PDB file of N, CA and C in Angstrom:
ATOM      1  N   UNK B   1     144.639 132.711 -59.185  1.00 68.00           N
ATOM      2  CA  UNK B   1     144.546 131.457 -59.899  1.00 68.00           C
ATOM      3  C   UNK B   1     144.897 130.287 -58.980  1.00 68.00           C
ATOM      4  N   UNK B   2     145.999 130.549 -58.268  1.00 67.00           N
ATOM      5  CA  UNK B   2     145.908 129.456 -56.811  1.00 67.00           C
ATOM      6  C   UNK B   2     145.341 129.377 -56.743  1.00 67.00           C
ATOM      7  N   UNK B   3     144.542 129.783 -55.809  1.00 70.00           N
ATOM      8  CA  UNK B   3     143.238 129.807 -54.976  1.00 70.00           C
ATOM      9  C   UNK B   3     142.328 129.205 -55.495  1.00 70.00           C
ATOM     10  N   UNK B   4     141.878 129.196 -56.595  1.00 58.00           N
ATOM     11  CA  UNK B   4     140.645 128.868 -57.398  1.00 58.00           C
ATOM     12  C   UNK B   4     141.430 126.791 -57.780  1.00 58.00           C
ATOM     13  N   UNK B   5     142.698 127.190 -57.916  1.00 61.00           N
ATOM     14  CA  UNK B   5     143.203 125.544 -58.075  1.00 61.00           C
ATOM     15  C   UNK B   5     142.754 124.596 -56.656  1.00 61.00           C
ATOM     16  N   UNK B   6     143.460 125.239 -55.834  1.00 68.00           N
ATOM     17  CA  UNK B   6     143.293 124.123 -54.652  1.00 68.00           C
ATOM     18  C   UNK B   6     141.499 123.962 -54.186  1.00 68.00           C
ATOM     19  N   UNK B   7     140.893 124.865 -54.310  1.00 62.00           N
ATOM     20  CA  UNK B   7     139.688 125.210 -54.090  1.00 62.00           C
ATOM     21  C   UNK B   7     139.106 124.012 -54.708  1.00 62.00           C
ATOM     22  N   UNK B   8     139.300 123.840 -56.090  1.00 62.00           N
ATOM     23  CA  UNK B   8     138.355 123.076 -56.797  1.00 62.00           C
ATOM     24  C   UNK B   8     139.277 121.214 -56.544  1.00 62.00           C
ATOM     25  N   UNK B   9     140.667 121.778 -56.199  1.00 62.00           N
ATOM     26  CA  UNK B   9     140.978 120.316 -55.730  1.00 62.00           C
ATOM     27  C   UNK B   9     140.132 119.845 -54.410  1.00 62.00           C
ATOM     28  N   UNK B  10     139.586 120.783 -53.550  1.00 64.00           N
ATOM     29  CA  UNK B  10     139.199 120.475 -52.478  1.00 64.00           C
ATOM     30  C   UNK B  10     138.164 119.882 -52.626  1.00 64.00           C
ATOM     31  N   UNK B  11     137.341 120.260 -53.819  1.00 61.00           N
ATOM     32  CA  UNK B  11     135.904 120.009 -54.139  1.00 61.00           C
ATOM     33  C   UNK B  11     136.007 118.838 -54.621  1.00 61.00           C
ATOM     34  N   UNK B  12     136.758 118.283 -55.688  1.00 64.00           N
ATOM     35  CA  UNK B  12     137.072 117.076 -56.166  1.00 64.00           C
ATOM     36  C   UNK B  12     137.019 116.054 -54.863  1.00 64.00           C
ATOM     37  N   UNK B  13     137.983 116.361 -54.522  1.00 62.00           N
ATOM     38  CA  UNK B  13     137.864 115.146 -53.429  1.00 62.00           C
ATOM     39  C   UNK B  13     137.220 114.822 -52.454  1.00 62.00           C
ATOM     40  N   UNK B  14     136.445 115.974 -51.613  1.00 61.00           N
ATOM     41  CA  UNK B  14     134.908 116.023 -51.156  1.00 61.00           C
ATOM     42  C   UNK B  14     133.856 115.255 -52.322  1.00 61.00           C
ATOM     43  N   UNK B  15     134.183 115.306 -53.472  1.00 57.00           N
ATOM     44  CA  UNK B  15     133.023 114.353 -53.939  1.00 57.00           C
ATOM     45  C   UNK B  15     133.438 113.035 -53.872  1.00 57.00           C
ATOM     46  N   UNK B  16     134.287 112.864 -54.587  1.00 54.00           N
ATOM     47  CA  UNK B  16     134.757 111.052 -53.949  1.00 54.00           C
ATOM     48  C   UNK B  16     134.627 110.623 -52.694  1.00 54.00           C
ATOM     49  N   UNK B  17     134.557 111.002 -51.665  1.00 53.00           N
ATOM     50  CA  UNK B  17     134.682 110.808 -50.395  1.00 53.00           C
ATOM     51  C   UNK B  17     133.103 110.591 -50.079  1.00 53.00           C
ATOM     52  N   UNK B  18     132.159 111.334 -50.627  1.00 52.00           N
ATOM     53  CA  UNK B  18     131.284 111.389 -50.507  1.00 52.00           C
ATOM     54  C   UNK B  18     130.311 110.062 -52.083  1.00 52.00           C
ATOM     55  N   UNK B  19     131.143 110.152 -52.434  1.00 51.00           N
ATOM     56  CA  UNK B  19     130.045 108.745 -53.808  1.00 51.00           C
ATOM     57  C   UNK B  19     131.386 107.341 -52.954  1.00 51.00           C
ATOM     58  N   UNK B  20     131.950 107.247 -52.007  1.00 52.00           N
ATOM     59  CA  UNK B  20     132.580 106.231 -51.348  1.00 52.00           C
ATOM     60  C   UNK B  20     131.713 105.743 -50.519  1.00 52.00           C
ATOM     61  N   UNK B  21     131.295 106.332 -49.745  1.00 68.00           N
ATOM     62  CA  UNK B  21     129.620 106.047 -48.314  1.00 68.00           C
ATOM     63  C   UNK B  21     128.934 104.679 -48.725  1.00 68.00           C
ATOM     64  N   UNK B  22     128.551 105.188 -50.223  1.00 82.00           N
ATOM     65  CA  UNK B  22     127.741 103.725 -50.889  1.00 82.00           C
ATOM     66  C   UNK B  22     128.195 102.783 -51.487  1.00 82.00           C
ATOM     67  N   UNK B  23     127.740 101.405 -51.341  1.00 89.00           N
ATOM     68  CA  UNK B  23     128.723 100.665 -52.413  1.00 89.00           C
ATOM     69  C   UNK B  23     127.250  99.650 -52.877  1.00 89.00           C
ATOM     70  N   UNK B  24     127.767  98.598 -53.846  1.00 92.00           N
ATOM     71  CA  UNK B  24     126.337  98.003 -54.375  1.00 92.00           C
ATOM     72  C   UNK B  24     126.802  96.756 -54.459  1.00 92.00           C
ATOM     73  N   UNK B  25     126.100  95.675 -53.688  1.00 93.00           N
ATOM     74  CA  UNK B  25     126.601  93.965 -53.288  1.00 93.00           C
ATOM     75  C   UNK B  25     125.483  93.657 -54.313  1.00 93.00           C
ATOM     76  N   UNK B  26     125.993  92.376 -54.695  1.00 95.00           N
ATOM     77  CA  UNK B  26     125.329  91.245 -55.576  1.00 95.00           C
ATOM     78  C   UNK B  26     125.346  89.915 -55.073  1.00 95.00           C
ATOM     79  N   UNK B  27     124.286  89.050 -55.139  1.00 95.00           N
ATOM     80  CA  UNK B  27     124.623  87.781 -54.610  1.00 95.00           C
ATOM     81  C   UNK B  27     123.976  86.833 -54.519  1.00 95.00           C
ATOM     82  N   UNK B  28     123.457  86.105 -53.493  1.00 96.00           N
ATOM     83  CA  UNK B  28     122.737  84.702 -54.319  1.00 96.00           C
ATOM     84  C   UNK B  28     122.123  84.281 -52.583  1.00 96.00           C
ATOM     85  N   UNK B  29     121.214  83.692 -52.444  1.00 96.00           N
ATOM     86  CA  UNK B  29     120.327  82.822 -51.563  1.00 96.00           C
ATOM     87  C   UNK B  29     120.182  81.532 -51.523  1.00 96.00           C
ATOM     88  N   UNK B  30     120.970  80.267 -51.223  1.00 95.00           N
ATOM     89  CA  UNK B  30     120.634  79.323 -50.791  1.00 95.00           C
ATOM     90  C   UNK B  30     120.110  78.520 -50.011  1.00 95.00           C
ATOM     91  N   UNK B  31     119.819  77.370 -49.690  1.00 93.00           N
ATOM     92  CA  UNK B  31     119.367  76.922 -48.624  1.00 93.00           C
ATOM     93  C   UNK B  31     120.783  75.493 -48.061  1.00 93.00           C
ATOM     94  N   UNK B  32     120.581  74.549 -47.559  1.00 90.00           N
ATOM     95  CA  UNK B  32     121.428  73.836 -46.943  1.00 90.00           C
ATOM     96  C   UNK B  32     121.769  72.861 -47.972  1.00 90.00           C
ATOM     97  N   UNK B  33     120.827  72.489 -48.747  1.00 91.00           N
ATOM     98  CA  UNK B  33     120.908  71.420 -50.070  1.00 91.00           C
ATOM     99  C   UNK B  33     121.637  72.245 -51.050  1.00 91.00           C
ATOM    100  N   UNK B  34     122.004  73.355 -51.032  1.00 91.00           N
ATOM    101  CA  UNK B  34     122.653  74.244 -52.712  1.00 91.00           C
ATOM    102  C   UNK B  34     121.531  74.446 -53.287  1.00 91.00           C
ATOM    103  N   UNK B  35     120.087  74.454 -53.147  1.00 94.00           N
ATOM    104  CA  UNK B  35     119.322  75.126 -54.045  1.00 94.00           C
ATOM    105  C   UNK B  35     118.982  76.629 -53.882  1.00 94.00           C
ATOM    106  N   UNK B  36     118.941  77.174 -55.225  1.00 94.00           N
ATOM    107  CA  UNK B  36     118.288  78.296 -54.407  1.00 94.00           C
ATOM    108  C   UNK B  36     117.084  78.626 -53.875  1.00 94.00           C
ATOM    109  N   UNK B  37     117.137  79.939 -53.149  1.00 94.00           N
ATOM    110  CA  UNK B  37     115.881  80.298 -52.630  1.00 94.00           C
ATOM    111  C   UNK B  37     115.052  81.439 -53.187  1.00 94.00           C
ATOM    112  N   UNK B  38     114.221  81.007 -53.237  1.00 94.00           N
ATOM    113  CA  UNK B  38     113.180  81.616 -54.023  1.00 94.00           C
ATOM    114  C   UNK B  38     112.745  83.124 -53.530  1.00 94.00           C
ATOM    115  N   UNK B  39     112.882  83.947 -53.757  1.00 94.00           N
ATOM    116  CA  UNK B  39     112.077  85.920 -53.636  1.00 94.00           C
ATOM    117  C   UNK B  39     112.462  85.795 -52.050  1.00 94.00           C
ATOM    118  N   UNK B  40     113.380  85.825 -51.688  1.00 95.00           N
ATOM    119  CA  UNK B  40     113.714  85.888 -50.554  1.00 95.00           C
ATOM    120  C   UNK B  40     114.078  87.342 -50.123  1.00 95.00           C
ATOM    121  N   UNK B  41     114.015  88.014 -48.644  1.00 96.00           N
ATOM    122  CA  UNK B  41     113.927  89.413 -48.748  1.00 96.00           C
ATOM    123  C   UNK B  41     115.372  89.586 -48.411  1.00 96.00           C
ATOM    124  N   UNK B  42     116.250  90.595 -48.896  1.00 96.00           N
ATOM    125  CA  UNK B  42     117.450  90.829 -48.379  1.00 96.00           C
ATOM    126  C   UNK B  42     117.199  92.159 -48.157  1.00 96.00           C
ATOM    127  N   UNK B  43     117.609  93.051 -46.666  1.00 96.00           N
ATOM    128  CA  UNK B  43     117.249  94.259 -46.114  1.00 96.00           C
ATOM    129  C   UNK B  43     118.815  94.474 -45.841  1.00 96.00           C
ATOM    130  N   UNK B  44     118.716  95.669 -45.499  1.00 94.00           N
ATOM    131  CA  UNK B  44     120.302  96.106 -44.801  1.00 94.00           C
ATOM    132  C   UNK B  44     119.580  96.421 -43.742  1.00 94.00           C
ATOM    133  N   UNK B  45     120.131  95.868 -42.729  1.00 93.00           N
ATOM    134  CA  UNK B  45     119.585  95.866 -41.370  1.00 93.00           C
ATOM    135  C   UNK B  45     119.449  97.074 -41.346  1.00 93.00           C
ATOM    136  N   UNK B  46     118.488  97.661 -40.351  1.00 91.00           N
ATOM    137  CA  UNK B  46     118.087  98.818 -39.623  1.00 91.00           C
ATOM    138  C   UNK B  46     117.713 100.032 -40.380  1.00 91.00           C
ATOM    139  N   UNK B  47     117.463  99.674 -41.453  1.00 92.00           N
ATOM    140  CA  UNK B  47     117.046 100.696 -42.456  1.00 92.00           C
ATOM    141  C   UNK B  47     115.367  99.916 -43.233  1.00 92.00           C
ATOM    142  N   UNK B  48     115.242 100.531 -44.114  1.00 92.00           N
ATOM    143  CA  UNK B  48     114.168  99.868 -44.882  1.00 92.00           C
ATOM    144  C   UNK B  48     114.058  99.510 -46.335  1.00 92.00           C
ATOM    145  N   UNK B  49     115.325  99.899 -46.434  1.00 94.00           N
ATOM    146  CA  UNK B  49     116.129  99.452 -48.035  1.00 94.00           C
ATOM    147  C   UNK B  49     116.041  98.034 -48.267  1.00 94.00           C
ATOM    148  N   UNK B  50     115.628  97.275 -49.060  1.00 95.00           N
ATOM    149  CA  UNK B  50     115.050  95.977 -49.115  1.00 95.00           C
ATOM    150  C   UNK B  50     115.031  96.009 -50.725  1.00 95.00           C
ATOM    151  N   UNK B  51     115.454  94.399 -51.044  1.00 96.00           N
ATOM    152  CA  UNK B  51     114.799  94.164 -52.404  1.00 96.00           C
ATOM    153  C   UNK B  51     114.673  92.449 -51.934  1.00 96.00           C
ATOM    154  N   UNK B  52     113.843  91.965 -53.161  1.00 96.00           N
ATOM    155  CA  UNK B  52     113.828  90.718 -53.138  1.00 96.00           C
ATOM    156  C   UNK B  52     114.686  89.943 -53.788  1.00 96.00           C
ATOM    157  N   UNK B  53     114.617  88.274 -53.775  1.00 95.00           N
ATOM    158  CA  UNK B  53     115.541  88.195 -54.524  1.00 95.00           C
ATOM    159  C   UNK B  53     114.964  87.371 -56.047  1.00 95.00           C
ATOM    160  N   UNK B  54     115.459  86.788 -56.860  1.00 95.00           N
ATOM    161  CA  UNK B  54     114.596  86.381 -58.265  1.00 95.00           C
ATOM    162  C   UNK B  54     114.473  85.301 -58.313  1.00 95.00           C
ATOM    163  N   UNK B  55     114.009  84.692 -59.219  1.00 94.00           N
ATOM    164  CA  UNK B  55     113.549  82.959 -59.731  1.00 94.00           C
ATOM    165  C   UNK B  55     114.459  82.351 -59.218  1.00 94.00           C
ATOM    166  N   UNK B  56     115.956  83.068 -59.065  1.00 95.00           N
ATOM    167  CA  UNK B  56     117.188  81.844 -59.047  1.00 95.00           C
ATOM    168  C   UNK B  56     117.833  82.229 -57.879  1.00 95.00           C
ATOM    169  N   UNK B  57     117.338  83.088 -56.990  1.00 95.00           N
ATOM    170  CA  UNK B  57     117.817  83.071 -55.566  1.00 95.00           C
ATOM    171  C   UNK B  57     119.074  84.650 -55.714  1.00 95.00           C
ATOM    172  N   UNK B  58     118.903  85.483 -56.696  1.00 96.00           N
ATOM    173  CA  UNK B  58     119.954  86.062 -57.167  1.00 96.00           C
ATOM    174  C   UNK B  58     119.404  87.636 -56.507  1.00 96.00           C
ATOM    175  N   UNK B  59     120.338  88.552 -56.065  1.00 96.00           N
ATOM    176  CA  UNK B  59     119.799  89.848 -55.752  1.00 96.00           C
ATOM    177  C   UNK B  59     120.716  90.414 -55.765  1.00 96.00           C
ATOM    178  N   UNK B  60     120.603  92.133 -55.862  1.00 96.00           N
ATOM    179  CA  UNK B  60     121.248  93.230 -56.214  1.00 96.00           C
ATOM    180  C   UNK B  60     121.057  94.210 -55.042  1.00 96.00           C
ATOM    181  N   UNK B  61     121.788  94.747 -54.121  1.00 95.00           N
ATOM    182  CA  UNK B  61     121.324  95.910 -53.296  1.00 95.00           C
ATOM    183  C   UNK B  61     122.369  96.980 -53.205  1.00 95.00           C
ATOM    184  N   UNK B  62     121.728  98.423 -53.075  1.00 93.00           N
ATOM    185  CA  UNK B  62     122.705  99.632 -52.649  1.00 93.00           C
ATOM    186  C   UNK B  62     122.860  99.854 -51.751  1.00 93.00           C
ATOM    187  N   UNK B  63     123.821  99.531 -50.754  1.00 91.00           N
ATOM    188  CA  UNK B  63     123.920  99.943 -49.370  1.00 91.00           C
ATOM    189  C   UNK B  63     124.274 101.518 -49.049  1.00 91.00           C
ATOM    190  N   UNK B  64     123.744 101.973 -48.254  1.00 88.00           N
ATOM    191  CA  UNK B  64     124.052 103.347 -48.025  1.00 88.00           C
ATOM    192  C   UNK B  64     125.071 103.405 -47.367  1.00 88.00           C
ATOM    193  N   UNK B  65     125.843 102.468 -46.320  1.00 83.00           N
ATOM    194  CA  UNK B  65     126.838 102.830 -45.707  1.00 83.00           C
ATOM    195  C   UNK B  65     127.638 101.614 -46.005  1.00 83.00           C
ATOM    196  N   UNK B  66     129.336 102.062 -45.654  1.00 79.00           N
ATOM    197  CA  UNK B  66     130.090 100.852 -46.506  1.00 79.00           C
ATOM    198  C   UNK B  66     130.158  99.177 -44.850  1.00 79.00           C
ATOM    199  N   UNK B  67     129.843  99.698 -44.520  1.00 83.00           N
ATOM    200  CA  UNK B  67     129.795  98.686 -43.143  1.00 83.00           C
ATOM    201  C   UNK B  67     128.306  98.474 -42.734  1.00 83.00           C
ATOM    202  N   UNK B  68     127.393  98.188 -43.187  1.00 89.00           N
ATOM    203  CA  UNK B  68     126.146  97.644 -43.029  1.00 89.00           C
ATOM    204  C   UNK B  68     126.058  96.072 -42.901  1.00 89.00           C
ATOM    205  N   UNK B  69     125.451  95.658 -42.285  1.00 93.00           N
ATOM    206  CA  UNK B  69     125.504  94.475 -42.541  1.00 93.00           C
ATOM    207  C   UNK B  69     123.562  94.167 -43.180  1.00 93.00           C
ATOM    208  N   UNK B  70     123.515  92.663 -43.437  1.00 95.00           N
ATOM    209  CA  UNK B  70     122.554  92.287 -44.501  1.00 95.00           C
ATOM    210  C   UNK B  70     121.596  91.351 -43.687  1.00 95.00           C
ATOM    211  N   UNK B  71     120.087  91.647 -43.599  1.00 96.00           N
ATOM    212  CA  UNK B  71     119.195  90.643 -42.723  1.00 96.00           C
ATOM    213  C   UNK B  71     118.543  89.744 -43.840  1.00 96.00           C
ATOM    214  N   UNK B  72     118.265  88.571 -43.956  1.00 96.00           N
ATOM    215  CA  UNK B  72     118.005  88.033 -44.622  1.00 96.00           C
ATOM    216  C   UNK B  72     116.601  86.655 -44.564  1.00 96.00           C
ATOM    217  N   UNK B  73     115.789  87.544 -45.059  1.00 95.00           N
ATOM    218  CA  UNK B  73     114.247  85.957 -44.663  1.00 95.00           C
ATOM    219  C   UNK B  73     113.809  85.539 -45.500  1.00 95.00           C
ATOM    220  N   UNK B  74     113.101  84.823 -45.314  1.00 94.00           N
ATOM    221  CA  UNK B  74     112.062  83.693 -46.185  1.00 94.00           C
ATOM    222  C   UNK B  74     111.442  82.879 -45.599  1.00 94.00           C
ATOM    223  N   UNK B  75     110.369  82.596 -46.151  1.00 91.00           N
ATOM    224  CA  UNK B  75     109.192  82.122 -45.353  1.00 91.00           C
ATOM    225  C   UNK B  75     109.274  80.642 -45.253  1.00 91.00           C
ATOM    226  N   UNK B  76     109.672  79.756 -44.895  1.00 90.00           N
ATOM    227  CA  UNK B  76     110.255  78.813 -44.131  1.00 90.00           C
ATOM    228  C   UNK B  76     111.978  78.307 -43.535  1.00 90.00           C
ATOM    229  N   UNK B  77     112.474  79.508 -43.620  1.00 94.00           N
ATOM    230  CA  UNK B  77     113.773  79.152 -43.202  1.00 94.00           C
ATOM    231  C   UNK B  77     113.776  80.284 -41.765  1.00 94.00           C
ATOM    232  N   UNK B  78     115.090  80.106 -41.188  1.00 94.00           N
ATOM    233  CA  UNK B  78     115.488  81.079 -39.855  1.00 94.00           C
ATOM    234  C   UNK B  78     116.152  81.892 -41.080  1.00 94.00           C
ATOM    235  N   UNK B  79     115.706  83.016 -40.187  1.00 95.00           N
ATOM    236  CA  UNK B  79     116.433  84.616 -40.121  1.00 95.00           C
ATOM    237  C   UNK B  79     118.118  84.512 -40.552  1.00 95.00           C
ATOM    238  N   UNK B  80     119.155  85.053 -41.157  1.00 95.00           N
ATOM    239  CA  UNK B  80     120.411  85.029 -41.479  1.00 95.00           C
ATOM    240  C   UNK B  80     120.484  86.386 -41.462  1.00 95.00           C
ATOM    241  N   UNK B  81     121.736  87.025 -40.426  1.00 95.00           N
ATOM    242  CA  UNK B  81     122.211  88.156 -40.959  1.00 95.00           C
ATOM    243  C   UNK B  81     124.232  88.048 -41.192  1.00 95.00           C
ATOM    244  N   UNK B  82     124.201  88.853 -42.289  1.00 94.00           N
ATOM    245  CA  UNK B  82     125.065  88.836 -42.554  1.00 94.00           C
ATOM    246  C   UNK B  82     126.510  90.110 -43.201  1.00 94.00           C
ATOM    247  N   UNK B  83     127.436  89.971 -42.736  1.00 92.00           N
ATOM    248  CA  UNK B  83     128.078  91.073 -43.172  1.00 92.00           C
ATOM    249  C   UNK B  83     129.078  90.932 -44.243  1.00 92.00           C
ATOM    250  N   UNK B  84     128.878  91.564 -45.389  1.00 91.00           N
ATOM    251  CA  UNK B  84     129.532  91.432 -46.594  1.00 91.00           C
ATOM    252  C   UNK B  84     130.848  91.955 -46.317  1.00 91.00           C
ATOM    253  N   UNK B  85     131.829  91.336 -47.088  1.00 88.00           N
ATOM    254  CA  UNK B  85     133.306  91.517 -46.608  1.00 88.00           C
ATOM    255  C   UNK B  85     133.971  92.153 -48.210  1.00 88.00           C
ATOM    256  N   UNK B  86     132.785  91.471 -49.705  1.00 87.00           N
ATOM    257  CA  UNK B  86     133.664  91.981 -50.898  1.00 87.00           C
ATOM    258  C   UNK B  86     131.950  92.623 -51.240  1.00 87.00           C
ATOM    259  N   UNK B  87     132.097  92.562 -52.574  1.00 90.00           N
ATOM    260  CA  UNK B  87     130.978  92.824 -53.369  1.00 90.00           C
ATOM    261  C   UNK B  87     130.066  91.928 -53.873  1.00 90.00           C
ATOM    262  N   UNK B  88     130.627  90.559 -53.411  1.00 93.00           N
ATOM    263  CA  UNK B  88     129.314  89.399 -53.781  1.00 93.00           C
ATOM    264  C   UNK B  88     128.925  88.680 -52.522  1.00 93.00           C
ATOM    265  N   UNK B  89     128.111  88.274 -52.239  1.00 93.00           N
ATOM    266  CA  UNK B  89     127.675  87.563 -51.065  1.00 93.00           C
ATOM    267  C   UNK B  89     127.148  86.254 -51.409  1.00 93.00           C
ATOM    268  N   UNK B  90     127.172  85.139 -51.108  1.00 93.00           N
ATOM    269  CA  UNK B  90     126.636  83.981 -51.262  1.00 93.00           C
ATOM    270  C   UNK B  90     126.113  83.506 -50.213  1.00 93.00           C
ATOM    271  N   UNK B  91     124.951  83.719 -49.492  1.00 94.00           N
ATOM    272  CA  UNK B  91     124.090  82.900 -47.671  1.00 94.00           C
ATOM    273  C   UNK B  91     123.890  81.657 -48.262  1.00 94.00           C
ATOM    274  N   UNK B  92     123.875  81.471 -47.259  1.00 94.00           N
ATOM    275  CA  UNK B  92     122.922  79.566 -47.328  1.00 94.00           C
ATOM    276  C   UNK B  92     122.203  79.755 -45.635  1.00 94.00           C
ATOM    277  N   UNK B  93     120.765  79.452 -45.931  1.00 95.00           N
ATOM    278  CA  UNK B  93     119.924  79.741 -45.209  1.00 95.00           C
ATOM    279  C   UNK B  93     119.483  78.640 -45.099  1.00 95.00           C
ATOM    280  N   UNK B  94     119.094  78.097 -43.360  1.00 94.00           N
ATOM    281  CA  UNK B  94     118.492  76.811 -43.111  1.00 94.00           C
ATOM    282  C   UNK B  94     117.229  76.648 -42.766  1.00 94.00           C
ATOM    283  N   UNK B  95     116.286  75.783 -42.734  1.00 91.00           N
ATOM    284  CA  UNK B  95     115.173  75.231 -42.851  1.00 91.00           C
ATOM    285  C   UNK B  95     114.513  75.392 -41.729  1.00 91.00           C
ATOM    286  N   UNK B  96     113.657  75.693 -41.294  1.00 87.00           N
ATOM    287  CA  UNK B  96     113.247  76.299 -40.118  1.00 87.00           C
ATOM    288  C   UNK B  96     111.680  74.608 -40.114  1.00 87.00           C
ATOM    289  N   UNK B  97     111.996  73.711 -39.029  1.00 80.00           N
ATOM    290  CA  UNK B  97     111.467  72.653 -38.783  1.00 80.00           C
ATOM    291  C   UNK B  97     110.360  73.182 -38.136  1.00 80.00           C
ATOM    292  N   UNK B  98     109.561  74.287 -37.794  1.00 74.00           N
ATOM    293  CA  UNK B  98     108.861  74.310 -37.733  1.00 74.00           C
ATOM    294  C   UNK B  98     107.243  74.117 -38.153  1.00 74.00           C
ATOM    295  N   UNK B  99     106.116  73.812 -37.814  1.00 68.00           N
ATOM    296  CA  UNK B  99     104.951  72.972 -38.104  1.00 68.00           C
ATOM    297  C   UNK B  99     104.677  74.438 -38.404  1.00 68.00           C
ATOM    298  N   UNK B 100     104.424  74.719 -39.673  1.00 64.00           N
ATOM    299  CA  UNK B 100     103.293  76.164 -40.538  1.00 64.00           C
ATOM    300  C   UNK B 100     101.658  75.881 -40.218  1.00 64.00           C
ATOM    301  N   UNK B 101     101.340  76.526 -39.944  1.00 71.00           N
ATOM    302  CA  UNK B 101      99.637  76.402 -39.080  1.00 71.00           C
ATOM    303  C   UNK B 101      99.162  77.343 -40.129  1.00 71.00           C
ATOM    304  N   UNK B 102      97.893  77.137 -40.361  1.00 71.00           N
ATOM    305  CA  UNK B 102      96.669  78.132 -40.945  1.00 71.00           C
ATOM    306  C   UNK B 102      95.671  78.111 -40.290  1.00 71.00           C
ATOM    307  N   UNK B 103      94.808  79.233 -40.562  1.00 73.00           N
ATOM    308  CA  UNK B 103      93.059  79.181 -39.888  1.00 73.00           C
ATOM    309  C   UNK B 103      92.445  79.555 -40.873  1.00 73.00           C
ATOM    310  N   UNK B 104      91.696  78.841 -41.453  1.00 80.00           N
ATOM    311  CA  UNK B 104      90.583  78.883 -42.806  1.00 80.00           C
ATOM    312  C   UNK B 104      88.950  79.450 -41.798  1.00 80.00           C
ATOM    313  N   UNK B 105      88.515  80.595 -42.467  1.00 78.00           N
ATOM    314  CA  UNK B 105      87.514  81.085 -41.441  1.00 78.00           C
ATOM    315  C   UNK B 105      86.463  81.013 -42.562  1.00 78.00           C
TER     316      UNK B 105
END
């Protein structure tokens, strides 16, 4: 009956240790004015885990590892990466002055 106690204590805590790895950030996209930013992509760097973000600049992601950090674009601002320190993140992302070109064929 020992045996079978510590055994399954062992197992217990091999699972916590193991649902600890992941954690799940929430958070928001701005730009330099406080507005938000619109479907903006938030990735965990170096993976391909990605969501967008919503009408109000707002997003949800599962990180697989607890030290990931967060790449962050949109189509007229610079690149932001960033490393979450709690469970909410708030960026403010700046304006990328660059001239947007098209070719109409």
């Amino acid at each position: 009956m020992r045996r079978f106690l510590s055994l399954f204590a062992v197992l217990m805590f091999s699972g916590m240790l193991a649902s600890a790895q992941s954690r799940v950030i929430s958070g928001q996209v701005r730009d330099n004015a406080g507005e938000s930013v619109k479907f903006a992509t938030v990735t965990e760097t170096g993976t391909k885990n990605a969501v967008n973000t919503d009408a109000n600049g707002n997003f949800s992601i599962k990180l697989k590892s607890a030290s990931s950090t967060l790449t962050i674009t949109a189509v007229g601002y610079n690149q932001k990466v960033v490393t979450p320190s709690g469970d909410v993140v708030v960026a403010s992302l700046e304006r990328n002055n660059k001239e947007m070109t098209a070719v109409v064929v």
